[in-house]
Amino acid sequence: MNLSDYIEKHIKQLLKQDASSVVDIQRNLLADELGCAPSQINYVLTTRFSRDRGYLIESRRGGGGYIRIIRLSTKPSERVREMLSSQRVTQAQAMQRIAWLEEYGWLSKREAALMRAAVDSSVLKLGLPERDIVRAHIFRAMLTTLIKLSGGGESAL
Amino acid sequence: MNLSDYIEKHIKQLLKQDASSVVDIQRNLLADELGCAPSQINYVLTTRFSRDRGYLIESRRGGGGYIRIIRLSTKPSERVREMLSSQRVTQAQAMQRIAWLEEYGWLSKREAALMRAAVDSSVLKLGLPERDIVRAHIFRAMLTTLIKLSGGGESAL
DNA sequence: TTGCCTTTGACCTACTTTGACCTTCGCGCC
DNA sequence: GGCGCGAAGGTCAAAGTAGGTCAAAGGCAA
C-alpha cells in the first residue's frame, strides 16, 4: 500500500471515530505524524475525498488554521454529479437546472430566485467564453453548498 | 481556536449582557485580562466588528479613555441602500454584509450560505479589479431579488 | 515505452500576533 | 491661560503561522 492509500485510511479512521462525520486536521501536524510532505495531504484530499465521492473540504489559513473534512451521508445523484462536473454552463442550462432543483424540492422559491440572480447573464457582465466558465463556478459552488447543508439528512440530492 | 476568535467571543458576550447593545471597554485592561497585545484588540475590532457587520466603534484617548462598541440596531433600509450602491465589493466586505443580513434575520442560514458561495473569491476566478466588480453585480442582483420577494410582505428590507 | 498515478519541494496567499512609535486628552503646576 | 507629564488609544509594518498551488521528478503497470 502506498502512502496516499495509507493517509486515506487514516483520515477515514478519524471520520469513523467522529459521530458527526466531520473532522478537523492540521495539515503540517498530520504530515509530520505520517512522515510525508504537507502538500501530499492536499493530494489525497483532492483525489480521495472529492465532492463526487461524497466529501467536502473546508479550510482556513493563518494562525489557528485547519482543514475540515466533511463526509456527506449520501452521495449526490447522477444528475447532480453531472451538474457538478460541467466546465461551462450557459444561461439557459443554468435556468433549467435551477428549475429542476426547485421542482424536486431542493430549493425554496427564494433560494431559487437567489441562484437565478447570481448566474444571470446581465449580472455576469463578461465576454464569452469567460462568462459561461464563471457561471459554472458559481453554480457549482452554490450546488455544493446545498449538498453540504442537506448532507445531514438522508434523501440524496 | 485562536486568540482573535476568543476575543471576538468575549466581546459578543459582553454585548449580550448589555440590553442597550453598547459596551465600553478599556483597551489595555482587556488586553491584560486576555493576555494579548493591546493592538490585538484593534485588530479584532476592525476584522470582526466592522461597519459592514453592523457595528460601530467610538473611542477616546487620554486619561479616562475608552473604546465603545455599538451594535447597530435594525434600521436596514439605509444600510441596504448603501450596499446596493457599491460599485466594487471585496470578499471581506461581502462576507461581513452577509453576516449582517443573516444576523438580523433577513436571510436564512441556507440563503446566507448560498450567497457566500456565489461571491467567494475562489469561485470568482478573475483578476482584480474585475473580480470585485463582478462580485458587486452578483451581490446587488441577489439583494435586489430578495427585496422584490419580500416586497409583498410588511417589514421592508 | 508510455502513460498514469504518486511524491516532493519551491514558492504563494491568507490570517494572526506583536512591538515600536505616534496622537490625543486630562490634570496639575506655574 | 500655557506648559508639561503621564495615561490612553491608534497605526503600521514586520514576523509568525498555516494552508494552497504547481510543476517536476519518481515509480509502476500495461
Tab-separated table of N, CA and C in Angstrom, chain A residues 4-71:
chain	number	residue	atom	x	y	z
A	4	SER	N	-0.350	7.423	-0.071
A	4	SER	CA	-1.657	8.057	-0.241
A	4	SER	C	-2.776	7.172	0.282
A	5	ASP	N	-2.664	5.894	-0.017
A	5	ASP	CA	-3.685	4.967	0.471
A	5	ASP	C	-3.706	4.949	1.998
A	6	TYR	N	-2.512	5.022	2.542
A	6	TYR	CA	-2.403	4.994	3.993
A	6	TYR	C	-3.029	6.245	4.619
A	7	ILE	N	-2.723	7.380	4.016
A	7	ILE	CA	-3.292	8.638	4.523
A	7	ILE	C	-4.814	8.597	4.413
A	8	GLU	N	-5.276	8.089	3.283
A	8	GLU	CA	-6.720	7.971	3.083
A	8	GLU	C	-7.349	7.150	4.215
A	9	LYS	N	-6.735	6.025	4.478
A	9	LYS	CA	-7.240	5.137	5.517
A	9	LYS	C	-7.276	5.855	6.864
A	10	HIS	N	-6.183	6.541	7.130
A	10	HIS	CA	-6.059	7.245	8.406
A	10	HIS	C	-7.187	8.256	8.588
A	11	ILE	N	-7.437	9.029	7.553
A	11	ILE	CA	-8.481	10.053	7.654
A	11	ILE	C	-9.857	9.398	7.807
A	12	LYS	N	-10.063	8.316	7.082
A	12	LYS	CA	-11.352	7.630	7.205
A	12	LYS	C	-11.542	7.082	8.608
A	13	GLN	N	-10.429	6.692	9.204
A	13	GLN	CA	-10.466	6.223	10.582
A	13	GLN	C	-10.946	7.339	11.498
A	14	LEU	N	-10.346	8.514	11.295
A	14	LEU	CA	-10.731	9.662	12.110
A	14	LEU	C	-12.212	9.972	11.938
A	15	LEU	N	-12.661	9.878	10.696
A	15	LEU	CA	-14.066	10.178	10.426
A	15	LEU	C	-14.980	9.177	11.125
A	16	LYS	N	-14.554	7.947	11.164
A	16	LYS	CA	-15.362	6.905	11.787
A	16	LYS	C	-15.513	7.166	13.282
A	17	GLN	N	-14.438	7.679	13.852
A	17	GLN	CA	-14.464	7.947	15.282
A	17	GLN	C	-15.386	9.094	15.652
A	18	ASP	N	-15.674	9.915	14.658
A	18	ASP	CA	-16.493	11.084	14.940
A	18	ASP	C	-17.927	10.870	14.469
A	19	ALA	N	-18.823	10.993	15.397
A	19	ALA	CA	-20.230	10.714	15.097
A	19	ALA	C	-20.801	11.680	14.060
A	20	SER	N	-20.316	12.888	14.063
A	20	SER	CA	-20.913	13.888	13.181
A	20	SER	C	-20.309	13.878	11.780
A	21	SER	N	-19.390	12.961	11.523
A	21	SER	CA	-18.792	12.868	10.193
A	21	SER	C	-18.074	14.140	9.765
A	22	VAL	N	-17.493	14.783	10.735
A	22	VAL	CA	-16.703	15.973	10.448
A	22	VAL	C	-15.397	15.848	11.196
A	23	VAL	N	-14.314	16.087	10.512
A	23	VAL	CA	-13.031	16.017	11.197
A	23	VAL	C	-12.179	17.216	10.817
A	24	ASP	N	-11.558	17.812	11.811
A	24	ASP	CA	-10.628	18.904	11.552
A	24	ASP	C	-9.223	18.374	11.707
A	25	ILE	N	-8.388	18.697	10.749
A	25	ILE	CA	-6.993	18.308	10.894
A	25	ILE	C	-6.108	19.532	10.716
A	26	GLN	N	-4.877	19.394	11.181
A	26	GLN	CA	-3.864	20.419	10.949
A	26	GLN	C	-2.905	19.831	9.939
A	27	ARG	N	-2.787	20.474	8.818
A	27	ARG	CA	-2.035	19.881	7.730
A	27	ARG	C	-0.603	19.536	8.095
A	28	ASN	N	0.116	20.506	8.639
A	28	ASN	CA	1.523	20.257	8.923
A	28	ASN	C	1.717	19.200	10.000
A	29	LEU	N	0.835	19.210	10.967
A	29	LEU	CA	0.913	18.246	12.048
A	29	LEU	C	0.720	16.835	11.511
A	30	LEU	N	-0.332	16.681	10.744
A	30	LEU	CA	-0.644	15.367	10.199
A	30	LEU	C	0.475	14.877	9.287
A	31	ALA	N	0.974	15.795	8.473
A	31	ALA	CA	2.059	15.437	7.561
A	31	ALA	C	3.265	14.945	8.349
A	32	ASP	N	3.481	15.618	9.450
A	32	ASP	CA	4.603	15.265	10.295
A	32	ASP	C	4.397	13.875	10.890
A	33	GLU	N	3.206	13.672	11.415
A	33	GLU	CA	2.852	12.387	12.010
A	33	GLU	C	3.026	11.243	11.031
A	34	LEU	N	2.572	11.482	9.812
A	34	LEU	CA	2.583	10.417	8.829
A	34	LEU	C	3.875	10.397	8.014
A	35	GLY	N	4.737	11.358	8.323
A	35	GLY	CA	6.014	11.391	7.631
A	35	GLY	C	5.916	11.633	6.148
A	36	CYS	N	5.192	12.639	5.769
A	36	CYS	CA	5.104	12.971	4.345
A	36	CYS	C	5.139	14.473	4.159
A	37	ALA	N	5.234	14.893	2.923
A	37	ALA	CA	5.211	16.324	2.632
A	37	ALA	C	3.799	16.854	2.879
A	38	PRO	N	3.704	18.084	3.396
A	38	PRO	CA	2.380	18.642	3.674
A	38	PRO	C	1.471	18.619	2.438
A	39	SER	N	2.049	18.923	1.301
A	39	SER	CA	1.200	19.003	0.116
A	39	SER	C	0.632	17.640	-0.276
A	40	GLN	N	1.216	16.604	0.257
A	40	GLN	CA	0.674	15.272	-0.028
A	40	GLN	C	-0.730	15.139	0.558
A	41	ILE	N	-0.934	15.795	1.662
A	41	ILE	CA	-2.269	15.783	2.263
A	41	ILE	C	-3.277	16.347	1.256
A	42	ASN	N	-2.881	17.442	0.630
A	42	ASN	CA	-3.788	18.036	-0.363
A	42	ASN	C	-4.049	17.073	-1.508
A	43	TYR	N	-3.012	16.392	-1.905
A	43	TYR	CA	-3.161	15.439	-2.997
A	43	TYR	C	-4.193	14.369	-2.639
A	44	VAL	N	-4.052	13.840	-1.462
A	44	VAL	CA	-5.001	12.808	-1.022
A	44	VAL	C	-6.407	13.373	-0.940
A	45	LEU	N	-6.499	14.582	-0.425
A	45	LEU	CA	-7.827	15.173	-0.285
A	45	LEU	C	-8.490	15.368	-1.643
A	46	THR	N	-7.706	15.813	-2.621
A	46	THR	CA	-8.348	16.051	-3.920
A	46	THR	C	-8.634	14.750	-4.663
A	47	THR	N	-7.777	13.752	-4.485
A	47	THR	CA	-8.024	12.518	-5.234
A	47	THR	C	-8.984	11.552	-4.538
A	48	ARG	N	-9.000	11.555	-3.202
A	48	ARG	CA	-9.817	10.555	-2.496
A	48	ARG	C	-11.013	11.109	-1.744
A	49	PHE	N	-11.005	12.411	-1.534
A	49	PHE	CA	-12.110	12.992	-0.761
A	49	PHE	C	-12.799	14.084	-1.570
A	50	SER	N	-13.004	13.800	-2.823
A	50	SER	CA	-13.592	14.790	-3.710
A	50	SER	C	-15.100	14.887	-3.487
A	51	ARG	N	-15.651	15.914	-4.095
A	51	ARG	CA	-17.093	16.123	-3.991
A	51	ARG	C	-17.867	14.919	-4.477
A	52	ASP	N	-17.464	14.420	-5.661
A	52	ASP	CA	-18.322	13.358	-6.149
A	52	ASP	C	-18.054	12.010	-5.503
A	53	ARG	N	-17.146	11.983	-4.577
A	53	ARG	CA	-17.054	10.789	-3.734
A	53	ARG	C	-17.807	10.991	-2.432
A	54	GLY	N	-18.415	12.175	-2.348
A	54	GLY	CA	-19.254	12.400	-1.177
A	54	GLY	C	-18.572	13.111	-0.016
A	55	TYR	N	-17.538	13.857	-0.316
A	55	TYR	CA	-16.866	14.611	0.747
A	55	TYR	C	-16.789	16.090	0.400
A	56	LEU	N	-16.704	16.887	1.428
A	56	LEU	CA	-16.485	18.313	1.243
A	56	LEU	C	-15.299	18.735	2.089
A	57	ILE	N	-14.530	19.653	1.544
A	57	ILE	CA	-13.359	20.146	2.260
A	57	ILE	C	-13.492	21.646	2.482
A	58	GLU	N	-13.229	22.054	3.715
A	58	GLU	CA	-13.170	23.480	4.024
A	58	GLU	C	-11.840	23.722	4.704
A	59	SER	N	-11.345	24.935	4.606
A	59	SER	CA	-10.096	25.193	5.308
A	59	SER	C	-9.927	26.664	5.611
A	60	ARG	N	-8.962	26.909	6.452
A	60	ARG	CA	-8.650	28.285	6.830
A	60	ARG	C	-7.146	28.377	7.014
A	61	ARG	N	-6.579	29.477	6.553
A	61	ARG	CA	-5.125	29.649	6.681
A	61	ARG	C	-4.779	30.444	7.917
A	62	GLY	N	-3.508	30.689	8.088
A	62	GLY	CA	-3.047	31.552	9.166
A	62	GLY	C	-3.099	30.888	10.523
A	63	GLY	N	-2.805	31.691	11.543
A	63	GLY	CA	-2.805	31.158	12.897
A	63	GLY	C	-4.148	30.541	13.214
A	64	GLY	N	-4.128	29.378	13.822
A	64	GLY	CA	-5.388	28.704	14.120
A	64	GLY	C	-6.021	28.081	12.893
A	65	GLY	N	-5.228	27.918	11.841
A	65	GLY	CA	-5.760	27.343	10.603
A	65	GLY	C	-6.097	25.864	10.742
A	66	TYR	N	-6.870	25.353	9.799
A	66	TYR	CA	-7.261	23.953	9.852
A	66	TYR	C	-7.777	23.505	8.495
A	67	ILE	N	-7.917	22.203	8.345
A	67	ILE	CA	-8.609	21.649	7.192
A	67	ILE	C	-9.746	20.804	7.744
A	68	ARG	N	-10.938	21.057	7.263
A	68	ARG	CA	-12.105	20.320	7.756
A	68	ARG	C	-12.602	19.384	6.672
A	69	ILE	N	-12.740	18.118	7.037
A	69	ILE	CA	-13.234	17.139	6.084
A	69	ILE	C	-14.627	16.706	6.527
A	70	ILE	N	-15.568	16.831	5.622
A	70	ILE	CA	-16.956	16.526	5.949
A	70	ILE	C	-17.431	15.374	5.077
A	71	ARG	N	-17.949	14.353	5.687
A	71	ARG	CA	-18.491	13.271	4.891
A	71	ARG	C	-19.998	13.434	4.764
